[in-house]
Short mmCIF file of C-alpha atoms and ligand atoms in Angstrom, two decimals:
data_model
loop_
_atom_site.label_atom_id
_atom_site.label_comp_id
_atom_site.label_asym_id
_atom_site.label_seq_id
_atom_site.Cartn_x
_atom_site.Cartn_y
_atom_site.Cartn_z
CA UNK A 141 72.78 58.71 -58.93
CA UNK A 142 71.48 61.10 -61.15
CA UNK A 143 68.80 59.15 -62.70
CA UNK A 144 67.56 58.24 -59.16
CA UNK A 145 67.72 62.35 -58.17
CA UNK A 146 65.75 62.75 -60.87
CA UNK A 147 63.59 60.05 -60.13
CA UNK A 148 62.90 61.51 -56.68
CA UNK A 149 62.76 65.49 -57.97
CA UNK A 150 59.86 63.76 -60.40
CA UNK A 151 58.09 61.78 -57.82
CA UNK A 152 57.91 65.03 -55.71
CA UNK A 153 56.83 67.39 -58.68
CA UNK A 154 53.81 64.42 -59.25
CA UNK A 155 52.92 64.02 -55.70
CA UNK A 156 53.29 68.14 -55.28
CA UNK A 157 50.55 68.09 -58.00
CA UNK A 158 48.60 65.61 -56.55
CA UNK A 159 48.71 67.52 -53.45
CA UNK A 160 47.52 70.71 -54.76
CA UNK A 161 45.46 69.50 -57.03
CA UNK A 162 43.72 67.16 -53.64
CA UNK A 163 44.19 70.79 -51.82
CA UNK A 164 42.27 72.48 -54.51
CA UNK A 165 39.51 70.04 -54.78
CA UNK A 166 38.92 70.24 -50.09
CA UNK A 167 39.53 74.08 -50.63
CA UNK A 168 36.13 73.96 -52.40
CA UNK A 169 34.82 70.15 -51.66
CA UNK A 170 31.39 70.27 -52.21
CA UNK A 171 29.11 69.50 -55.50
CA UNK A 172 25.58 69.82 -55.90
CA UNK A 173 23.96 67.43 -58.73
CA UNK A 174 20.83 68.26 -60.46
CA UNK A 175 20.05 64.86 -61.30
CA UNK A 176 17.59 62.93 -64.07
CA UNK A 177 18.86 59.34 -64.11
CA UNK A 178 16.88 56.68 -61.44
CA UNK A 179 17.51 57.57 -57.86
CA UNK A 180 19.30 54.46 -57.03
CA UNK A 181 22.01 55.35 -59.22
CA UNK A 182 21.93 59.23 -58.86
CA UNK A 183 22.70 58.19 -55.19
CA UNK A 184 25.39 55.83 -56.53
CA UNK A 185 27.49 57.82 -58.41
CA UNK A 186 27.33 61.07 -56.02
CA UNK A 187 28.98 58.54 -53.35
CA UNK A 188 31.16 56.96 -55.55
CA UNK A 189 32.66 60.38 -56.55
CA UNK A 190 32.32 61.84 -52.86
CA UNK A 191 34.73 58.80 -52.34
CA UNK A 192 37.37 58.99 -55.06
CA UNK A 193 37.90 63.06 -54.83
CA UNK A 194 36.77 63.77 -51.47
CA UNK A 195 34.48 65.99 -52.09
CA UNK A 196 31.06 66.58 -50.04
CA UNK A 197 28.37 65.33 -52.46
CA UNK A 198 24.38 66.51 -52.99
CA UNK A 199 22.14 65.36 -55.41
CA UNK A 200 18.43 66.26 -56.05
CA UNK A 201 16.63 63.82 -58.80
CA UNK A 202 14.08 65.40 -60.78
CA UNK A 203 12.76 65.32 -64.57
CA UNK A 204 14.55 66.53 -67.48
CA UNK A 205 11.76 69.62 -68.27
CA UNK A 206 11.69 70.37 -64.18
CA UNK A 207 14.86 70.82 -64.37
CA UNK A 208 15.33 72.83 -67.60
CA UNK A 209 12.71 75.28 -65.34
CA UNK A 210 15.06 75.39 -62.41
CA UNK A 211 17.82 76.42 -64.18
CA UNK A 212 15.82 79.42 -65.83
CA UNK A 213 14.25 80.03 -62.39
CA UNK A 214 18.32 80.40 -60.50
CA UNK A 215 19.82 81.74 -64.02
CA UNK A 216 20.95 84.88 -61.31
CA UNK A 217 21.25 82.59 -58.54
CA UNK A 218 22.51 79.10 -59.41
CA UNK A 219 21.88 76.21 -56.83
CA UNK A 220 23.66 73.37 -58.92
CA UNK A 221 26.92 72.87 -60.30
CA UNK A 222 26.24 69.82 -62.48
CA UNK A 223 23.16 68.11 -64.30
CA UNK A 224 23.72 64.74 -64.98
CA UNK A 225 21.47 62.87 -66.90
CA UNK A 226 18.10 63.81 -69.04
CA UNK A 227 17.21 63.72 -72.24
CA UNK A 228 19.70 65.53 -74.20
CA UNK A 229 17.72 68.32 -75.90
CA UNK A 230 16.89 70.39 -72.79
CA UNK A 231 20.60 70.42 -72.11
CA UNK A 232 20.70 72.13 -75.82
CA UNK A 233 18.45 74.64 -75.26
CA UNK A 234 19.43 75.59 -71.48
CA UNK A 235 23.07 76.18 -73.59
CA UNK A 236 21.56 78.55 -76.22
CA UNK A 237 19.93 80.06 -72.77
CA UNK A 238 23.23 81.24 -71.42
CA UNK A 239 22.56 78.61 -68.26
CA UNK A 240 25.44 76.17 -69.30
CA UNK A 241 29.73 76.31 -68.72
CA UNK A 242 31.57 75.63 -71.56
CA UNK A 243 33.37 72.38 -70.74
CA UNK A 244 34.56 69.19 -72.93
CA UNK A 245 35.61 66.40 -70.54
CA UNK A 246 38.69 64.78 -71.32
CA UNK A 247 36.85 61.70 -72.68
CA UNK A 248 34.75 63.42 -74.96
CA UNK A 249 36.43 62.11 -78.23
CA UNK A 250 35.89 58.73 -76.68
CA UNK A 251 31.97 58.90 -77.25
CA UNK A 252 30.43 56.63 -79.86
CA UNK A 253 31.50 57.21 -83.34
CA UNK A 254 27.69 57.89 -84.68
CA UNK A 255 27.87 60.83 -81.96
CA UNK A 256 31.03 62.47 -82.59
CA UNK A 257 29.70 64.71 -85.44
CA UNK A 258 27.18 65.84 -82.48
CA UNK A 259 29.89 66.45 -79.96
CA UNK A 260 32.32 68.06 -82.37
CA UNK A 261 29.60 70.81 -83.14
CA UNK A 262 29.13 74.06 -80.90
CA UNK A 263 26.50 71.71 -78.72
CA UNK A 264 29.47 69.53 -77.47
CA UNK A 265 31.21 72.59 -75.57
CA UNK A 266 28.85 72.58 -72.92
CA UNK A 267 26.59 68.90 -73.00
CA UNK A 268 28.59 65.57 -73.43
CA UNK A 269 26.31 62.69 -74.61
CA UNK A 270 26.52 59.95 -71.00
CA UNK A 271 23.97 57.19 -72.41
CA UNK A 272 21.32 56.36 -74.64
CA UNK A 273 18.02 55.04 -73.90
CA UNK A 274 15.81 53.31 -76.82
CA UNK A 275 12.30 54.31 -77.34
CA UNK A 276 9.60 51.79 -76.87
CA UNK A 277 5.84 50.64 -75.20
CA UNK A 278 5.96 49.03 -72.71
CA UNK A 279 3.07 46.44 -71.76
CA UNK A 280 1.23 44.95 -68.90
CA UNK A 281 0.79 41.40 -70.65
CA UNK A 282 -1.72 40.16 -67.92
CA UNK A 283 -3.79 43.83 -68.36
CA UNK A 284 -3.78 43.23 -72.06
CA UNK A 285 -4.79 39.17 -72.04
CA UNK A 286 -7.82 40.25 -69.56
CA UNK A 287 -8.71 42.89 -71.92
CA UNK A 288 -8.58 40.49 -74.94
CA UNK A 289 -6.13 42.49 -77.16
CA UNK A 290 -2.91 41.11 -78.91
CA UNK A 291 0.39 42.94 -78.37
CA UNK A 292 0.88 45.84 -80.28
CA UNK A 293 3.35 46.09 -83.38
CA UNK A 294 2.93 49.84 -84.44
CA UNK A 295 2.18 53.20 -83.29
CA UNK A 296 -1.51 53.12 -84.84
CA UNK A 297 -1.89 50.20 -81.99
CA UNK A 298 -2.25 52.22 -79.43
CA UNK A 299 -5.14 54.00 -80.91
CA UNK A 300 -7.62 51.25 -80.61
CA UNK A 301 -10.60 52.08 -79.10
CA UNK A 302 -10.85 48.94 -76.57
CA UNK A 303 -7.91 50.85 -75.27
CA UNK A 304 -9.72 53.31 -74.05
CA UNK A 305 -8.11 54.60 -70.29
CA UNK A 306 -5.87 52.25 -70.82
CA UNK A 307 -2.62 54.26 -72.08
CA UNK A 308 -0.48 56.60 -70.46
CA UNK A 309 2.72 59.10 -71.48
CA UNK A 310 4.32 61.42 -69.40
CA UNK A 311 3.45 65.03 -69.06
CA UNK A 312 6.08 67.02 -71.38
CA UNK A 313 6.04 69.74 -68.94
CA UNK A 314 8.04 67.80 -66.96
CA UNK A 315 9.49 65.09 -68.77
CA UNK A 316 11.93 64.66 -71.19
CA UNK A 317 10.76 61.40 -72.51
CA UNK A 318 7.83 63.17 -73.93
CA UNK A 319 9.40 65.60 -75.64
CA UNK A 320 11.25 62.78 -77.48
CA UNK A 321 8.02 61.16 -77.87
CA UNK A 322 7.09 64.19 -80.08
CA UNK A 323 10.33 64.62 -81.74
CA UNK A 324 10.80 61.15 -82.93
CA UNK A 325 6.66 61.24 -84.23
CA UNK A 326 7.62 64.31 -86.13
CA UNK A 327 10.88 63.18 -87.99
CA UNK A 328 9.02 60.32 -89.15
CA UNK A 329 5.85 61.56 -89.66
CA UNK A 330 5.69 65.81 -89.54
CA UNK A 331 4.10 67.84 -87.01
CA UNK A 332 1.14 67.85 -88.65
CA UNK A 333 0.30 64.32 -88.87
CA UNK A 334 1.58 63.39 -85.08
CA UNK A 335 -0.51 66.28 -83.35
CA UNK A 336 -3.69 64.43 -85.43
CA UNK A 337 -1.79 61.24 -83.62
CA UNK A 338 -1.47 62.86 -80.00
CA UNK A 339 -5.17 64.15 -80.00
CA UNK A 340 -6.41 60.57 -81.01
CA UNK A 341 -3.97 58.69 -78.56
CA UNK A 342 -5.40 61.43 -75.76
CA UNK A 343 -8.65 59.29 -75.64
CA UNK A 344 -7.28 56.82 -74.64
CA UNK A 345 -5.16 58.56 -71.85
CA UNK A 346 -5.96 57.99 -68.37
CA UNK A 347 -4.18 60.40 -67.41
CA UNK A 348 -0.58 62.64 -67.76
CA UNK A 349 1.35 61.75 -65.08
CA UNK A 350 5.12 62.13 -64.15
CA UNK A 351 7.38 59.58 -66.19
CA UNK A 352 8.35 57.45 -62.60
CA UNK A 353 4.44 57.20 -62.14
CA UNK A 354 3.52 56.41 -65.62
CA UNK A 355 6.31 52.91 -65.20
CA UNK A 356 4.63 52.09 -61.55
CA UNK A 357 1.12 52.25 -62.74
CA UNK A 358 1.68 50.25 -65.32
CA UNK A 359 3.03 47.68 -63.01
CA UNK A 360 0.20 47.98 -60.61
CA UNK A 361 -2.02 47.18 -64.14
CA UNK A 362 -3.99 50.65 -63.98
CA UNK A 363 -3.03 50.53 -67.24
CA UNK A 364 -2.42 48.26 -70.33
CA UNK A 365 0.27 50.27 -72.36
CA UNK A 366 2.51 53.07 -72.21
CA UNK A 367 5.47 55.14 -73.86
CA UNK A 368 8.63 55.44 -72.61
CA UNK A 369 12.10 54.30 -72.38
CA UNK A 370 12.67 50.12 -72.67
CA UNK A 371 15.54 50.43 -70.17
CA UNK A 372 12.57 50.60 -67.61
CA UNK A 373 10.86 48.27 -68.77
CA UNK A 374 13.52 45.73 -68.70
CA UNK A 375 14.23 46.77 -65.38
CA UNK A 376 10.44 45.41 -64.18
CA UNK A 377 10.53 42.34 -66.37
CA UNK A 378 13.02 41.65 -64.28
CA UNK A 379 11.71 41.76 -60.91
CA UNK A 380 9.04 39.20 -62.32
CA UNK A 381 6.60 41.99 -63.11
CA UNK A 382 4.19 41.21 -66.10
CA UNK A 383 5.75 43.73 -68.17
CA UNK A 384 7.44 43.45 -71.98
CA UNK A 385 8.02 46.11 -74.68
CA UNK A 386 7.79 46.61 -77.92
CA UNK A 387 10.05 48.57 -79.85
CA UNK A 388 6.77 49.89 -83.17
CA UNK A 389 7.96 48.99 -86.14
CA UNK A 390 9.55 51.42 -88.63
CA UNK A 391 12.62 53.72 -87.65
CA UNK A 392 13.73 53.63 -83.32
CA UNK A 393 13.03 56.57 -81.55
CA UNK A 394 15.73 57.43 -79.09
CA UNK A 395 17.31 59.73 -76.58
CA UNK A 396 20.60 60.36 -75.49
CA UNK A 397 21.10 61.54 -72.15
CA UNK A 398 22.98 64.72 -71.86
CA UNK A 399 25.57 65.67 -68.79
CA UNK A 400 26.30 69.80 -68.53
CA UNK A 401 27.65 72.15 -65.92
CA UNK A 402 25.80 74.80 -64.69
CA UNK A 403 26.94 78.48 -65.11
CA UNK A 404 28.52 79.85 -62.94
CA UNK A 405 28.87 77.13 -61.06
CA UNK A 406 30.49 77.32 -57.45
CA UNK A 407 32.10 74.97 -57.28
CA UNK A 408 33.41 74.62 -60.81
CA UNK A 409 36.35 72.60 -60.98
CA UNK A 410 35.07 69.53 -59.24
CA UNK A 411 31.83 69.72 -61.42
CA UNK A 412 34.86 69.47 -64.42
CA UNK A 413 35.93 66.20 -62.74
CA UNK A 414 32.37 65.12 -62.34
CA UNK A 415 31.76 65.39 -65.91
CA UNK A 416 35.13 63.43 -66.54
CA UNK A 417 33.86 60.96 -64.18
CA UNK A 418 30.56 60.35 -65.74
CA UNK A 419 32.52 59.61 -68.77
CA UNK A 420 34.99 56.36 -67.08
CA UNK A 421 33.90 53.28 -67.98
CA UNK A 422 33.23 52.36 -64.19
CA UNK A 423 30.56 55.07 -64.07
CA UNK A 424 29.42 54.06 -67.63
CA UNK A 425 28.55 50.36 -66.64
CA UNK A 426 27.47 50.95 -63.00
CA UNK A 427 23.88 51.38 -64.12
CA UNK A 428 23.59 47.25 -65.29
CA UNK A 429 26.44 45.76 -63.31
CA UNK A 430 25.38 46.97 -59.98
CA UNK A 431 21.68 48.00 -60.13
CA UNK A 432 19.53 46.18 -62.90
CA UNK A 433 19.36 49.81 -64.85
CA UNK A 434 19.82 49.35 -68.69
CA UNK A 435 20.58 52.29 -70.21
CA UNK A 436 23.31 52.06 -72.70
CA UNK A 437 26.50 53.31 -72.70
CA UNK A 438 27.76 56.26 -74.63
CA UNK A 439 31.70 55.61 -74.49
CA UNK A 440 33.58 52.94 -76.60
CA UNK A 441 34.97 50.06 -74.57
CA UNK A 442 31.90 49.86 -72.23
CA UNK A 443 30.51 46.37 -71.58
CA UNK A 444 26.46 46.07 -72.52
CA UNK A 445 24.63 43.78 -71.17
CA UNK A 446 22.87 41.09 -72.88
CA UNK A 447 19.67 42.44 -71.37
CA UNK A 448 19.57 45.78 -73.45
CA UNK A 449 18.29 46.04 -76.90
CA UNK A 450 20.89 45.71 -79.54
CA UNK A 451 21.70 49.30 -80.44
CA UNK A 452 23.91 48.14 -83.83
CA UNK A 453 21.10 46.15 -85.43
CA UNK A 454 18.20 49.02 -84.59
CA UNK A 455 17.38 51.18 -87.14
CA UNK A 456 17.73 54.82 -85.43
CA UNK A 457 15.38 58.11 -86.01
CA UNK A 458 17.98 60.68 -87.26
CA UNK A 459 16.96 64.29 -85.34
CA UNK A 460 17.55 67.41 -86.49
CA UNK A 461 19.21 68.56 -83.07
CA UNK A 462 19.26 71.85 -84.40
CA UNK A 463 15.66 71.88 -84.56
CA UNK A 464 14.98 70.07 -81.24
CA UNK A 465 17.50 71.16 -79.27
CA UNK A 466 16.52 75.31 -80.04
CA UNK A 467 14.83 76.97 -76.59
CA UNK A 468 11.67 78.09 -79.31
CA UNK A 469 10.89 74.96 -80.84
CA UNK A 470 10.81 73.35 -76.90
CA UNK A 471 8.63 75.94 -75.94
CA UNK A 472 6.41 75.74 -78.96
CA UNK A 473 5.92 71.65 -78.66
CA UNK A 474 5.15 71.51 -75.11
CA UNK A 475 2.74 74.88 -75.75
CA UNK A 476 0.88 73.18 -78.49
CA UNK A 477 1.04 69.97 -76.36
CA UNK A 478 -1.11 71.57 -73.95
CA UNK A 479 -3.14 73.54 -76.12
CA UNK A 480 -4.32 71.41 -78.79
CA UNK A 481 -4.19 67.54 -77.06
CA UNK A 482 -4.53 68.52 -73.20
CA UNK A 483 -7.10 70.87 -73.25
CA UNK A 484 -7.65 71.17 -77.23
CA UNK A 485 -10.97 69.01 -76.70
CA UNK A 486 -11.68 69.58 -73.28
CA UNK A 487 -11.97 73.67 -73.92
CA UNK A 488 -14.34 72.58 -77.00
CA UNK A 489 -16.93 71.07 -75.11
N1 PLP B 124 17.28 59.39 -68.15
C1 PLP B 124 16.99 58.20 -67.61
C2 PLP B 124 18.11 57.29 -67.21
C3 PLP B 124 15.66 57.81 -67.45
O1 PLP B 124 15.39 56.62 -66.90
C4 PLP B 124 14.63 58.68 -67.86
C5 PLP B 124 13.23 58.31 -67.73
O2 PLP B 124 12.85 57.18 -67.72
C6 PLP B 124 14.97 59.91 -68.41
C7 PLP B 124 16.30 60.24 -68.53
C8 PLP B 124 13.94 60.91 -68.81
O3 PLP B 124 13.25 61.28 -67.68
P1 PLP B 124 12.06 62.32 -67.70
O4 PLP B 124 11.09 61.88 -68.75
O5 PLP B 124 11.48 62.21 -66.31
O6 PLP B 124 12.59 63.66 -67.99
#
């Protein structure tokens, strides 16, 4: 008799939490994503969460550097609770900015072991590492067999000159995947010798565009070759597009992609159970199980699939997150980016 009145009283303490806890959560049941995965999933996950918690879900998709700008831009005013998604380093610096919450979702400590070091610095208190993407070119093989050109094995490829108008990289004003671009030339190589690199590859630029565009035109074949995540390009492979990558040989460039709550925040506590949510192992292999996106997961116990590259025999970049992930150093890149490759030769003439 006692056991079962205990039984009850502890049923009805849980399901009085529950309660309040579900009160809390309508009391304030909205969230507003800033959001730099694809569309397709951003849309995904909002509903999924909308679902579980009940919570009235937004989402607005945008690049990692546009939305680094936002942030700055509502510092006094913020829009968004959460960012999920985007190349981790942006995430940094909008942290040392004052723009971030201090939160560590409850399945932080279950990130990758070759991250934990990462997470268990200051960084980790406001960004928690969601996926990782692997750093590639990706290839139109039909462009490249018309244009009489093998596939390329190393960076230096991409400098031929019958490649002329034939490459593209995103602008790193807006995206994160060129800022990695930059950071993984300059562990390997220093700054010195991958600005000679940019200027060179910029001849054979067609042009800057964003990193979505960059992946269609190379599908359409208005180019030969570009930079970017292979997650992307697996994705078109796929769909029975002429399209393979190359990860150039040497060290792997990579990203990780970062998940953060926005200061201030209003609605805090459910962007606290987004960033838990993120973490679940149903959110981490949504991206291949239900949508043919390949970006790998961050959390032990995750199911890959055979599609994506094998992260354990890749040879991995190390950054100095330090470095990359200060506000200055961003600023000063992406400056000299523009200064000396986008209109270094251009102002010259
Ligand atoms: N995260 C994911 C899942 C992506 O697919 C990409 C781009 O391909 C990025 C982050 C980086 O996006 P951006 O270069 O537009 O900032």
């Amino acid at each position: 008799m006692q056991l079962k009145l205990k039984s009850l009283l502890c049923s009805l303490g849980l399901a009085t939490t529950a309660l309040l806890a579900s009160h809390h959560v309508q009391a304030e049941g909205r969230l507003t994503i800033y959001c730099t995965v694809q569309n397709a999933l951003c849309e995904d996950v909002a509903k999924r969460f909308s679902e579980k918690y009940d919570v009235q879900t937004s989402f607005t998709q945008m690049s990692t550097g546009t939305i680094l700008g936002k942030l700055k831009a509502e510092k006094s005013n913020p829009q968004a609770d959460v960012w999920y998604g985007g190349t981790i380093e942006p995430h940094f610096q909008a942290a040392e900015l004052g723009l971030l919450e201090a939160y560590r979702p409850k399945n932080q400590a279950s990130i990758l072991p070759q991250f934990q070091k990462l997470m268990a610095s200051d960084k980790g208190n406001y960004t928690s590492a969601t996926y990782m993407l692997v750093l590639g070119l990706g290839i139109n093989t039909e462009k490249l067999k018309a244009l009489g050109l093998e596939m390329p094995k190393k960076w230096e490829d991409l400098l031929n000159p019958k490649l002329a108008g034939e490459v593209q990289i995103p602008d790193p004003r807006s995206s994160g995947t060129t800022y990695t671009i930059m950071a993984t030339l300059i562990s390997l190589w220093g700054e010195e010798k991958t600005f000679d690199y940019l200027k060179k590859l910029d001849a054979n630029i067609s042009q800057y565009p964003k990193s979505n565009l960059v992946t269609s035109n190379l599908v359409r074949g208005e180019v030969a070759e570009s930079i970017g995540f292979t997650h992307a390009y697996i994705t078109e492979k796929e769909k029975g597009n002429p399209i393979e990558y190359v990860i150039p040989e040497g060290k792997v460039g990579y990203a990780l992609g970062g998940t953060s709550i926005v200061k201030n925040a209003r609605n805090l506590d459910n962007a606290k159970l987004f960033a838990d949510f993120v973490l679940t192992k149903e959110i981490q292999e949504l991206p291949w199980r239900e949508h043919h996106l390949y970006q790998l997961p961050s959390v032990v116990g995750a199911e890959v699939s055979p599609l994506m590259p094998n992260a354990e025999k890749l040879d991995f970049v190390e950054y100095d997150f330090d470095k990359f992930g200060s506000s200055e150093e961003g600023k000063y890149l992406i400056n000299k980016w523009v200064e000396d490759v986008k209109l270094g030769d251009k102002l010259a003439k």
